[in-house]
Coordinates of C-alpha atoms in Angstrom, one line a residue:
X2 CA 51.1 -76.3 -52.3
X3 CA 53.8 -78.3 -50.4
X4 CA 56.2 -80.1 -53.2
X5 CA 58.6 -80.9 -50.5
X6 CA 59.3 -82.4 -46.7
X7 CA 62.8 -83.7 -46.1
X8 CA 65.0 -84.4 -42.7
X9 CA 68.4 -84.4 -43.2
X10 CA 68.2 -87.8 -41.0
X11 CA 69.0 -90.8 -41.9
X12 CA 65.9 -92.2 -41.9
X13 CA 63.5 -89.8 -41.6
X14 CA 61.5 -90.4 -46.1
X15 CA 61.0 -87.5 -48.3
X16 CA 58.1 -86.8 -49.3
X17 CA 57.1 -85.4 -52.5
X18 CA 53.8 -84.2 -53.6
X19 CA 52.2 -82.8 -56.8
X20 CA 49.5 -81.7 -57.8
X21 CA 45.9 -81.9 -56.8
X22 CA 45.2 -84.7 -53.9
X23 CA 47.5 -86.4 -51.9
X24 CA 46.8 -88.5 -49.2
X25 CA 49.0 -90.1 -46.6
X26 CA 48.1 -93.2 -46.3
X27 CA 49.7 -96.0 -44.3
X28 CA 50.1 -99.8 -46.2
X29 CA 49.6 -102.6 -44.1
X30 CA 52.5 -105.3 -45.4
X31 CA 51.3 -108.7 -46.4
X32 CA 50.1 -111.4 -44.5
X33 CA 49.9 -108.6 -41.8
X34 CA 46.5 -110.1 -39.6
X35 CA 43.4 -107.4 -38.8
X36 CA 44.7 -107.4 -34.9
X37 CA 47.9 -105.1 -36.8
X38 CA 47.5 -101.8 -37.0
X39 CA 47.8 -99.1 -38.7
X40 CA 50.8 -96.8 -36.0
X41 CA 54.4 -96.2 -36.1
X42 CA 53.6 -95.1 -39.9
X43 CA 53.8 -91.8 -39.3
X44 CA 50.8 -90.0 -40.3
X45 CA 51.0 -88.2 -37.2
X46 CA 54.2 -87.3 -37.0
X47 CA 53.9 -85.6 -40.6
X48 CA 51.0 -83.1 -38.9
X49 CA 53.6 -82.7 -36.0
X50 CA 56.2 -81.4 -38.2
X51 CA 54.1 -79.2 -40.4
X52 CA 52.7 -77.9 -36.7
X53 CA 56.3 -77.1 -35.8
X54 CA 58.3 -75.2 -39.1
X55 CA 55.5 -73.3 -39.4
X56 CA 55.7 -72.0 -36.2
X57 CA 54.5 -74.1 -34.3
X58 CA 56.2 -74.0 -30.1
X59 CA 58.8 -75.6 -29.6
X60 CA 58.9 -76.2 -26.4
X61 CA 61.3 -78.9 -23.7
X62 CA 57.9 -81.6 -24.1
X63 CA 58.7 -80.9 -28.2
X64 CA 58.7 -84.2 -30.6
X65 CA 61.9 -82.7 -32.6
X66 CA 63.6 -81.6 -28.7
X67 CA 64.1 -84.6 -27.3
X68 CA 67.9 -86.7 -27.9
X69 CA 67.2 -88.8 -30.6
X70 CA 65.9 -86.3 -33.5
X71 CA 67.5 -82.1 -31.9
X72 CA 70.6 -82.9 -33.5
X73 CA 68.6 -83.0 -37.6
X74 CA 68.0 -80.7 -39.2
X75 CA 63.5 -80.2 -41.3
X76 CA 62.5 -79.2 -43.9
X77 CA 59.7 -77.8 -46.6
X78 CA 59.2 -76.1 -50.0
X79 CA 55.8 -74.6 -50.3
X80 CA 53.8 -72.5 -52.2
X81 CA 54.0 -68.8 -50.1
X82 CA 52.7 -66.0 -51.7
X83 CA 53.0 -66.5 -55.0
X84 CA 56.8 -68.1 -54.5
X85 CA 58.1 -70.9 -53.9
X86 CA 59.7 -71.0 -49.7
X87 CA 62.0 -73.0 -48.8
X88 CA 62.6 -73.6 -44.9
X89 CA 63.8 -75.4 -41.9
X90 CA 64.1 -76.3 -38.6
X91 CA 65.5 -78.4 -35.4
X92 CA 65.4 -78.4 -32.7
X93 CA 69.1 -77.7 -31.0
X94 CA 67.9 -74.2 -32.1
X95 CA 64.5 -74.1 -32.3
X96 CA 64.0 -70.6 -32.3
X97 CA 65.9 -70.1 -35.1
X98 CA 64.2 -70.6 -39.6
X99 CA 66.7 -71.2 -42.4
X100 CA 64.3 -68.8 -44.9
X101 CA 65.4 -70.1 -48.9
X102 CA 62.7 -68.0 -50.9
X103 CA 63.7 -65.1 -54.0
X104 CA 62.3 -62.4 -52.4
X105 CA 60.7 -60.8 -48.9
X106 CA 61.2 -57.3 -49.8
X107 CA 57.7 -58.1 -49.5
X108 CA 57.2 -59.6 -45.7
X109 CA 56.5 -57.3 -42.9
X110 CA 60.0 -59.1 -41.3
X111 CA 62.7 -60.0 -43.8
X112 CA 65.0 -63.2 -42.9
X113 CA 68.5 -62.1 -42.0
X114 CA 71.9 -63.6 -42.9
X115 CA 73.4 -63.3 -46.7
X116 CA 75.0 -66.8 -46.6
X117 CA 71.9 -69.0 -44.5
X118 CA 69.7 -66.6 -44.2
X119 CA 66.6 -67.1 -40.7
X120 CA 64.5 -66.2 -39.0
X121 CA 62.9 -66.0 -35.5
X122 CA 59.8 -68.4 -35.0
X123 CA 57.9 -65.5 -34.2
X124 CA 59.6 -63.1 -36.4
X125 CA 57.3 -66.3 -38.9
X126 CA 54.7 -66.8 -37.3
X127 CA 54.0 -62.8 -37.8
X128 CA 55.4 -62.9 -41.7
X129 CA 52.5 -65.9 -41.7
X130 CA 50.0 -64.7 -41.2
X131 CA 50.7 -61.6 -42.9
X132 CA 51.6 -63.4 -46.3
X133 CA 48.6 -66.2 -46.1
X134 CA 45.1 -65.1 -43.9
X135 CA 46.2 -61.1 -44.6
X136 CA 46.5 -60.2 -40.8
X137 CA 48.1 -56.9 -39.5
X138 CA 50.4 -57.3 -36.8

């Protein structure tokens, strides 16, 4: 389960999820005409953000590597194999993710660093593959 999605970008509105079904909707403002769409509400950006935090490629054309966003951290708290884990990533250093987890001893690759444990993006994919899907590799 995803618990929270957040950023230190001032205009980012954190998302908090609860047990059960959570639905991400865009609302039309009162008085909006039928010609106004629900575009630019952030639904697709949310999917891109999940992809980014769950080990997706962050090539130079990535939304998170644009000049406007590259300096900001994006993060998520979610359940991973029975424990709540936090992950953060930014576009300036997309190859490394900061991990907040109480116990990583069962992970196939452990984060390094005492103060702010980090893991490479390829190693994060290995962890996710093993811990979520039982892949070995």
